[in-house]
Amino acid sequence: MSTFSLSDAPAGGIARSSGLADKLREVAPGIAAALAWAAFGAACLVREDVGDWSRTTDLAIAAFVIAGLVLVVSVAAAQLGRVGSALRKRSPWLLALGVFFSLWELASAKFAWLPLPFFPPPQAIIEVYTDDLPKLLDSVVASIKLQLGGYVIGAAIGFVTGVSIGWSTRIGYWVHPVLRFIGPVPATAWLPIAFFTFPTSWSASTFLIALATGFPVTVLTWSGVASVPTAYYDVARTLGARPWFLVLKVAIPAALPHVFVGLFMGLGASFAVLVIAEMIGVKAGLGWYLQWAQGWAAYANMYAALLVMSLLCSGAITLLFKTRDRVLVWQKGVVKW
Amino acid sequence: MVAAAEVARAQVPGAAIDIAHVDHAFDIDGAELKVLDDVSLIVEPGEFVALLGPSGCGKSTLLRLIAGLDKPRSGTLREDEVGIRGPHPSRVVVFQDPTLFPWRTVWDNVALGLEAQGILKKQRHRVDAALDLVGLTDFKNAYPHQLSGGMAQRVALARALVNDPKVLVLDEPLGKLDSLTRIAMQAELVALWQRKGFTTLLVTHDVEEALVLANRVIVLSDRPARIKADIVVDRPYPRHRGDPHLADLRRQILGLLGLEATW
């Protein structure tokens, strides 16, 4: 009891004596972030653009609105609960972004220190999102459809193959050499063959994405199943488990941590195949959009599409990790994405 | 027919184990390593038999044969006059490591046997009863990594007992526990055995543990294991570690193991 009161008393005393200084220290990063965004807005209006961009004023207004919101939320953080603390945690990043955007605006649109048209200003990219939205959205949908189809097929086949060769030496005898022979070849190397053997470029790309996903998923599922301690099987067998129970309720759950590593690696590999397949064969999707934008020297469109692509890929990986955290809740200390 | 079998099981909880002329060997790098040499042993229903021997002598191998996890090179093993051909939930093993499945909660671990036999849906109460028996009802939703060593071994015990085994096969189940937990769990084991009446086979290399727990102590030789002595421990439970009769037996057994000088 006495230890608690000892440690509590001085802390309370300090808080009371320097309450104002503490308050200032707490809101300072938020105010700085608001100032940086206001500076960004001012940078948009400081002089005429060197080029012809239509969204400069809109961007300036948006920057001022963000600055105002950041200011209000960070000053009233205590009253706003979760929103307030979330913003407070991100204030340093908001500050850095505001500074970055201000410099970018000045270096591109206002003084052209960065060579145009290779480095378009922020308003040019905003313009893509507002004016070329339908085409961009179509590309996003096409990419997601292609990626999802190929990934799901590849992951499913890889998982079943991995479990089979990890479990049955007879299946392993036949599949293992094929896997060793074909697996390490980059899936993109199959591109020319796939595009003339498959009826459509879409099915060819699905096949390639499935191939890129399937290899790591197979290998890691297999190693996961193969590394299940035999003691687990002994325990289950003495309790009356039959072979199917051993596969479904012992081998697969025990192998799941490995399977998720395979799914993660497969996702990375399949993104690469997706973009290349879209650039070369499929006439849709973000990869194709990038290629098309480059053909027209529409550099702002390229940056805009790249940004969307990075959001999608990062989102896919976040989704995978969230799923893993739910499924593998029994594990200690899993890596947080 | 099933009902009749249930009744028969209820009347005689323990099964007899008949081990006749069992030889066993392992192949290690082409060389044959003999581990069991003409082992014959009859365990009466409901007996508590300890198998005592130096480490690596083949005690655990004998248990794996009784559990049906391995098949002997020669000789026969029978449970109630029926040949042992493979594992069966009437003979459940508790291993030295608890080997709980880390992806299952305590409750789901205990439910494993009933689930494997496809009778869990109708008999969920048996899982609750088994957890209650080992005093872990409050931990039923915990995952194995959250348990202490003693708690994990209790869960392993509950996982075995939920099947109402006729024979409980214990492979040094207390070997890795600290000495206080160990003494507490020895008492719990005796209480469970007396209450349930199953036949118990305990492998251990702890002479005192064997004497405190068992009706009979079988002393095995160095590898390949042969039966050196079959000692009846005719003392009432609960036994006291300081009982002079047990001390005599202990001296006798240590002598058989070639360790009388240390006494």
Short mmCIF file of N, CA, C and O in Angstrom, two decimals, chain B residues 11-97:
data_model
loop_
_atom_site.label_atom_id
_atom_site.label_comp_id
_atom_site.label_asym_id
_atom_site.label_seq_id
_atom_site.Cartn_x
_atom_site.Cartn_y
_atom_site.Cartn_z
N GLN B 11 -18.89 -52.57 -14.96
CA GLN B 11 -18.69 -53.49 -13.83
C GLN B 11 -17.22 -53.72 -13.52
O GLN B 11 -16.81 -53.75 -12.37
N VAL B 12 -16.42 -53.90 -14.55
CA VAL B 12 -14.99 -54.14 -14.33
C VAL B 12 -14.23 -53.02 -15.04
O VAL B 12 -13.96 -53.10 -16.23
N PRO B 13 -13.88 -51.96 -14.31
CA PRO B 13 -13.28 -50.80 -15.00
C PRO B 13 -11.92 -51.11 -15.60
O PRO B 13 -11.61 -50.67 -16.70
N GLY B 14 -11.09 -51.86 -14.90
CA GLY B 14 -9.75 -52.11 -15.40
C GLY B 14 -9.68 -53.33 -16.29
O GLY B 14 -10.51 -54.24 -16.18
N ALA B 15 -8.70 -53.37 -17.18
CA ALA B 15 -8.51 -54.53 -18.03
C ALA B 15 -7.23 -55.24 -17.61
O ALA B 15 -6.33 -54.65 -17.01
N ALA B 16 -7.16 -56.54 -17.94
CA ALA B 16 -5.92 -57.27 -17.70
C ALA B 16 -5.00 -57.10 -18.90
O ALA B 16 -5.46 -57.00 -20.04
N ILE B 17 -3.71 -57.04 -18.63
CA ILE B 17 -2.73 -56.97 -19.71
C ILE B 17 -1.84 -58.20 -19.60
O ILE B 17 -1.32 -58.51 -18.53
N ASP B 18 -1.71 -58.91 -20.72
CA ASP B 18 -0.93 -60.12 -20.73
C ASP B 18 0.18 -59.98 -21.76
O ASP B 18 -0.08 -59.91 -22.96
N ILE B 19 1.40 -59.88 -21.27
CA ILE B 19 2.55 -59.72 -22.14
C ILE B 19 3.32 -61.04 -22.12
O ILE B 19 3.72 -61.50 -21.03
N ALA B 20 3.48 -61.68 -23.29
CA ALA B 20 4.11 -63.00 -23.30
C ALA B 20 5.29 -63.04 -24.27
O ALA B 20 5.11 -62.82 -25.46
N HIS B 21 6.48 -63.27 -23.73
CA HIS B 21 7.70 -63.51 -24.52
C HIS B 21 7.92 -62.44 -25.59
O HIS B 21 8.12 -62.75 -26.76
N VAL B 22 7.89 -61.19 -25.18
CA VAL B 22 8.02 -60.11 -26.16
C VAL B 22 9.49 -59.75 -26.35
O VAL B 22 10.23 -59.51 -25.39
N ASP B 23 9.91 -59.79 -27.61
CA ASP B 23 11.24 -59.30 -28.02
C ASP B 23 11.03 -58.09 -28.90
O ASP B 23 10.09 -58.06 -29.69
N HIS B 24 11.93 -57.09 -28.78
CA HIS B 24 11.83 -55.97 -29.71
C HIS B 24 13.23 -55.40 -29.96
O HIS B 24 14.11 -55.48 -29.11
N ALA B 25 13.40 -54.85 -31.15
CA ALA B 25 14.71 -54.29 -31.52
C ALA B 25 14.50 -53.13 -32.48
O ALA B 25 13.47 -53.04 -33.14
N PHE B 26 15.48 -52.24 -32.53
CA PHE B 26 15.45 -51.15 -33.52
C PHE B 26 16.60 -51.35 -34.50
O PHE B 26 17.64 -51.89 -34.15
N ASP B 27 16.38 -50.88 -35.71
CA ASP B 27 17.48 -50.86 -36.68
C ASP B 27 18.07 -49.46 -36.68
O ASP B 27 17.40 -48.49 -37.02
N ILE B 28 19.33 -49.36 -36.26
CA ILE B 28 19.99 -48.06 -36.27
C ILE B 28 21.20 -48.16 -37.18
O ILE B 28 22.15 -48.88 -36.90
N ASP B 29 21.16 -47.45 -38.29
CA ASP B 29 22.22 -47.49 -39.30
C ASP B 29 22.58 -48.92 -39.68
O ASP B 29 23.74 -49.29 -39.75
N GLY B 30 21.56 -49.74 -39.89
CA GLY B 30 21.80 -51.11 -40.34
C GLY B 30 22.11 -52.07 -39.21
O GLY B 30 21.94 -53.28 -39.36
N ALA B 31 22.54 -51.56 -38.05
CA ALA B 31 22.83 -52.44 -36.92
C ALA B 31 21.56 -52.65 -36.11
O ALA B 31 20.75 -51.75 -35.98
N GLU B 32 21.40 -53.87 -35.60
CA GLU B 32 20.21 -54.15 -34.82
C GLU B 32 20.47 -53.88 -33.35
O GLU B 32 21.46 -54.36 -32.79
N LEU B 33 19.63 -53.06 -32.75
CA LEU B 33 19.76 -52.74 -31.34
C LEU B 33 18.61 -53.40 -30.60
O LEU B 33 17.46 -53.03 -30.76
N LYS B 34 18.96 -54.42 -29.80
CA LYS B 34 17.92 -55.16 -29.10
C LYS B 34 17.51 -54.37 -27.86
O LYS B 34 18.35 -53.96 -27.06
N VAL B 35 16.19 -54.11 -27.70
CA VAL B 35 15.77 -53.32 -26.55
C VAL B 35 14.94 -54.11 -25.54
O VAL B 35 14.94 -53.79 -24.37
N LEU B 36 14.22 -55.14 -26.02
CA LEU B 36 13.43 -55.96 -25.09
C LEU B 36 13.80 -57.42 -25.30
O LEU B 36 13.86 -57.88 -26.44
N ASP B 37 14.05 -58.13 -24.21
CA ASP B 37 14.51 -59.50 -24.32
C ASP B 37 13.58 -60.42 -23.52
O ASP B 37 13.66 -60.47 -22.30
N ASP B 38 12.69 -61.11 -24.24
CA ASP B 38 11.82 -62.11 -23.64
C ASP B 38 11.10 -61.58 -22.39
O ASP B 38 11.22 -62.12 -21.30
N VAL B 39 10.35 -60.50 -22.58
CA VAL B 39 9.63 -59.90 -21.46
C VAL B 39 8.26 -60.55 -21.35
O VAL B 39 7.50 -60.56 -22.31
N SER B 40 7.94 -61.11 -20.19
CA SER B 40 6.62 -61.68 -19.94
C SER B 40 6.10 -61.09 -18.64
O SER B 40 6.82 -61.01 -17.65
N LEU B 41 4.83 -60.68 -18.67
CA LEU B 41 4.27 -60.00 -17.51
C LEU B 41 2.75 -60.09 -17.57
O LEU B 41 2.17 -59.87 -18.64
N ILE B 42 2.13 -60.43 -16.46
CA ILE B 42 0.67 -60.41 -16.42
C ILE B 42 0.24 -59.35 -15.42
O ILE B 42 0.68 -59.36 -14.26
N VAL B 43 -0.57 -58.41 -15.88
CA VAL B 43 -1.07 -57.36 -15.01
C VAL B 43 -2.55 -57.63 -14.78
O VAL B 43 -3.32 -57.75 -15.74
N GLU B 44 -2.93 -57.74 -13.50
CA GLU B 44 -4.33 -58.03 -13.18
C GLU B 44 -5.18 -56.77 -13.38
O GLU B 44 -4.67 -55.65 -13.26
N PRO B 45 -6.50 -56.95 -13.61
CA PRO B 45 -7.37 -55.79 -13.75
C PRO B 45 -7.31 -54.90 -12.51
O PRO B 45 -7.38 -55.40 -11.39
N GLY B 46 -7.15 -53.61 -12.74
CA GLY B 46 -7.16 -52.67 -11.63
C GLY B 46 -5.86 -52.54 -10.87
O GLY B 46 -5.78 -51.78 -9.91
N GLU B 47 -4.82 -53.26 -11.29
CA GLU B 47 -3.54 -53.12 -10.61
C GLU B 47 -2.84 -51.82 -11.00
O GLU B 47 -3.09 -51.27 -12.06
N PHE B 48 -1.95 -51.37 -10.11
CA PHE B 48 -1.08 -50.23 -10.41
C PHE B 48 0.33 -50.77 -10.44
O PHE B 48 0.91 -51.10 -9.40
N VAL B 49 0.87 -50.91 -11.64
CA VAL B 49 2.19 -51.52 -11.80
C VAL B 49 3.18 -50.47 -12.25
O VAL B 49 2.93 -49.73 -13.22
N ALA B 50 4.32 -50.39 -11.55
CA ALA B 50 5.38 -49.47 -11.96
C ALA B 50 6.48 -50.26 -12.65
O ALA B 50 6.87 -51.34 -12.18
N LEU B 51 6.94 -49.75 -13.78
CA LEU B 51 8.07 -50.35 -14.49
C LEU B 51 9.27 -49.47 -14.22
O LEU B 51 9.30 -48.30 -14.60
N LEU B 52 10.25 -50.04 -13.53
CA LEU B 52 11.38 -49.26 -13.06
C LEU B 52 12.64 -49.79 -13.72
O LEU B 52 12.85 -50.99 -13.80
N GLY B 53 13.46 -48.89 -14.19
CA GLY B 53 14.69 -49.36 -14.80
C GLY B 53 15.59 -48.20 -15.13
O GLY B 53 15.15 -47.05 -15.12
N PRO B 54 16.86 -48.48 -15.43
CA PRO B 54 17.78 -47.40 -15.77
C PRO B 54 17.33 -46.69 -17.05
O PRO B 54 16.61 -47.26 -17.86
N SER B 55 17.77 -45.45 -17.19
CA SER B 55 17.30 -44.67 -18.33
C SER B 55 17.82 -45.28 -19.63
O SER B 55 18.95 -45.76 -19.70
N GLY B 56 16.95 -45.33 -20.64
CA GLY B 56 17.33 -45.89 -21.93
C GLY B 56 17.27 -47.41 -21.98
O GLY B 56 17.79 -48.02 -22.91
N CYS B 57 16.63 -48.06 -21.00
CA CYS B 57 16.65 -49.52 -20.98
C CYS B 57 15.55 -50.13 -21.85
O CYS B 57 15.58 -51.31 -22.14
N GLY B 58 14.59 -49.35 -22.26
CA GLY B 58 13.54 -49.91 -23.11
C GLY B 58 12.18 -49.91 -22.44
O GLY B 58 11.23 -50.48 -22.96
N LYS B 59 12.05 -49.21 -21.29
CA LYS B 59 10.76 -49.13 -20.60
C LYS B 59 9.71 -48.48 -21.49
O LYS B 59 8.60 -48.98 -21.64
N SER B 60 10.10 -47.33 -22.09
CA SER B 60 9.13 -46.60 -22.90
C SER B 60 8.74 -47.39 -24.14
O SER B 60 7.60 -47.31 -24.61
N THR B 61 9.69 -48.18 -24.66
CA THR B 61 9.38 -49.03 -25.81
C THR B 61 8.29 -50.02 -25.45
O THR B 61 7.34 -50.23 -26.21
N LEU B 62 8.40 -50.60 -24.25
CA LEU B 62 7.39 -51.56 -23.80
C LEU B 62 6.02 -50.88 -23.71
O LEU B 62 5.01 -51.45 -24.13
N LEU B 63 6.02 -49.64 -23.21
CA LEU B 63 4.75 -48.91 -23.13
C LEU B 63 4.16 -48.66 -24.51
O LEU B 63 2.95 -48.75 -24.71
N ARG B 64 5.03 -48.30 -25.47
CA ARG B 64 4.53 -48.05 -26.83
C ARG B 64 3.91 -49.32 -27.43
O ARG B 64 2.95 -49.25 -28.19
N LEU B 65 4.50 -50.48 -27.07
CA LEU B 65 3.92 -51.74 -27.55
C LEU B 65 2.56 -51.99 -26.91
O LEU B 65 1.61 -52.40 -27.58
N ILE B 66 2.46 -51.71 -25.60
CA ILE B 66 1.19 -51.91 -24.91
C ILE B 66 0.14 -50.95 -25.48
O ILE B 66 -1.02 -51.32 -25.68
N ALA B 67 0.56 -49.71 -25.76
CA ALA B 67 -0.39 -48.73 -26.32
C ALA B 67 -0.79 -49.10 -27.74
O ALA B 67 -1.78 -48.60 -28.25
N GLY B 68 0.00 -49.97 -28.38
CA GLY B 68 -0.31 -50.35 -29.75
C GLY B 68 0.29 -49.41 -30.78
O GLY B 68 -0.06 -49.48 -31.96
N LEU B 69 1.19 -48.50 -30.34
CA LEU B 69 1.81 -47.56 -31.28
C LEU B 69 2.88 -48.25 -32.12
O LEU B 69 3.16 -47.83 -33.24
N ASP B 70 3.50 -49.30 -31.58
CA ASP B 70 4.47 -50.09 -32.34
C ASP B 70 4.10 -51.56 -32.19
O ASP B 70 3.37 -51.94 -31.28
N LYS B 71 4.65 -52.39 -33.10
CA LYS B 71 4.41 -53.83 -33.03
C LYS B 71 5.70 -54.53 -32.63
O LYS B 71 6.78 -54.17 -33.11
N PRO B 72 5.62 -55.55 -31.75
CA PRO B 72 6.86 -56.23 -31.31
C PRO B 72 7.42 -57.10 -32.43
O PRO B 72 6.69 -57.54 -33.32
N ARG B 73 8.75 -57.36 -32.36
CA ARG B 73 9.39 -58.27 -33.32
C ARG B 73 8.84 -59.68 -33.14
O ARG B 73 8.58 -60.39 -34.09
N SER B 74 8.69 -60.08 -31.85
CA SER B 74 8.06 -61.38 -31.61
C SER B 74 7.41 -61.35 -30.24
O SER B 74 7.65 -60.46 -29.44
N GLY B 75 6.55 -62.35 -29.98
CA GLY B 75 5.81 -62.37 -28.73
C GLY B 75 4.43 -61.76 -28.92
O GLY B 75 4.11 -61.22 -29.98
N THR B 76 3.59 -61.85 -27.86
CA THR B 76 2.23 -61.34 -27.98
C THR B 76 1.90 -60.42 -26.82
O THR B 76 2.43 -60.57 -25.71
N LEU B 77 1.03 -59.46 -27.12
CA LEU B 77 0.48 -58.60 -26.08
C LEU B 77 -1.03 -58.67 -26.20
O LEU B 77 -1.57 -58.57 -27.31
N ARG B 78 -1.71 -58.87 -25.06
CA ARG B 78 -3.16 -58.97 -25.10
C ARG B 78 -3.79 -58.10 -24.02
O ARG B 78 -3.22 -57.95 -22.93
N GLU B 79 -4.93 -57.54 -24.37
CA GLU B 79 -5.72 -56.78 -23.40
C GLU B 79 -7.01 -57.57 -23.21
O GLU B 79 -7.76 -57.74 -24.18
N ASP B 80 -7.27 -58.04 -22.00
CA ASP B 80 -8.45 -58.87 -21.73
C ASP B 80 -8.61 -59.99 -22.76
O ASP B 80 -9.66 -60.14 -23.40
N GLU B 81 -7.53 -60.74 -22.97
CA GLU B 81 -7.55 -61.91 -23.87
C GLU B 81 -7.63 -61.56 -25.36
O GLU B 81 -7.69 -62.43 -26.20
N VAL B 82 -7.68 -60.25 -25.69
CA VAL B 82 -7.75 -59.85 -27.11
C VAL B 82 -6.39 -59.29 -27.50
O VAL B 82 -5.83 -58.44 -26.79
N GLY B 83 -5.87 -59.77 -28.62
CA GLY B 83 -4.57 -59.31 -29.07
C GLY B 83 -4.56 -57.81 -29.36
O GLY B 83 -5.52 -57.27 -29.91
N ILE B 84 -3.45 -57.14 -28.97
CA ILE B 84 -3.34 -55.70 -29.23
C ILE B 84 -2.80 -55.51 -30.64
O ILE B 84 -1.68 -55.94 -30.95
N ARG B 85 -3.59 -54.90 -31.52
CA ARG B 85 -3.18 -54.76 -32.93
C ARG B 85 -2.86 -53.31 -33.29
O ARG B 85 -2.27 -53.04 -34.31
N GLY B 86 -3.31 -52.38 -32.46
CA GLY B 86 -3.07 -50.97 -32.76
C GLY B 86 -3.55 -50.15 -31.60
O GLY B 86 -4.01 -50.71 -30.60
N PRO B 87 -3.44 -48.82 -31.71
CA PRO B 87 -3.89 -47.99 -30.61
C PRO B 87 -5.40 -48.09 -30.44
O PRO B 87 -6.12 -48.33 -31.40
N HIS B 88 -5.86 -47.95 -29.22
CA HIS B 88 -7.29 -47.98 -28.96
C HIS B 88 -7.55 -47.09 -27.76
O HIS B 88 -6.78 -47.09 -26.80
N PRO B 89 -8.65 -46.31 -27.78
CA PRO B 89 -8.90 -45.39 -26.68
C PRO B 89 -9.13 -46.07 -25.33
O PRO B 89 -9.21 -45.39 -24.31
N SER B 90 -9.24 -47.42 -25.30
CA SER B 90 -9.34 -48.07 -24.00
C SER B 90 -7.98 -48.14 -23.31
O SER B 90 -7.89 -48.42 -22.13
N ARG B 91 -6.90 -47.92 -24.09
CA ARG B 91 -5.55 -47.86 -23.51
C ARG B 91 -4.96 -46.51 -23.85
O ARG B 91 -4.47 -46.31 -24.96
N VAL B 92 -5.04 -45.57 -22.95
CA VAL B 92 -4.59 -44.22 -23.26
C VAL B 92 -3.23 -43.95 -22.61
O VAL B 92 -2.97 -44.40 -21.51
N VAL B 93 -2.41 -43.21 -23.35
CA VAL B 93 -1.05 -42.92 -22.88
C VAL B 93 -0.97 -41.46 -22.43
O VAL B 93 -1.49 -40.57 -23.09
N VAL B 94 -0.29 -41.23 -21.31
CA VAL B 94 0.12 -39.87 -20.95
C VAL B 94 1.64 -39.86 -21.05
O VAL B 94 2.32 -40.62 -20.37
N PHE B 95 2.15 -38.99 -21.92
CA PHE B 95 3.58 -38.96 -22.18
C PHE B 95 4.32 -38.04 -21.21
O PHE B 95 3.70 -37.27 -20.47
N GLN B 96 5.65 -38.12 -21.28
CA GLN B 96 6.46 -37.27 -20.41
C GLN B 96 6.21 -35.79 -20.71
O GLN B 96 6.07 -34.99 -19.80
N ASP B 97 6.15 -35.44 -22.00
CA ASP B 97 5.74 -34.09 -22.38
C ASP B 97 4.22 -34.10 -22.50
O ASP B 97 3.66 -35.05 -23.03
#
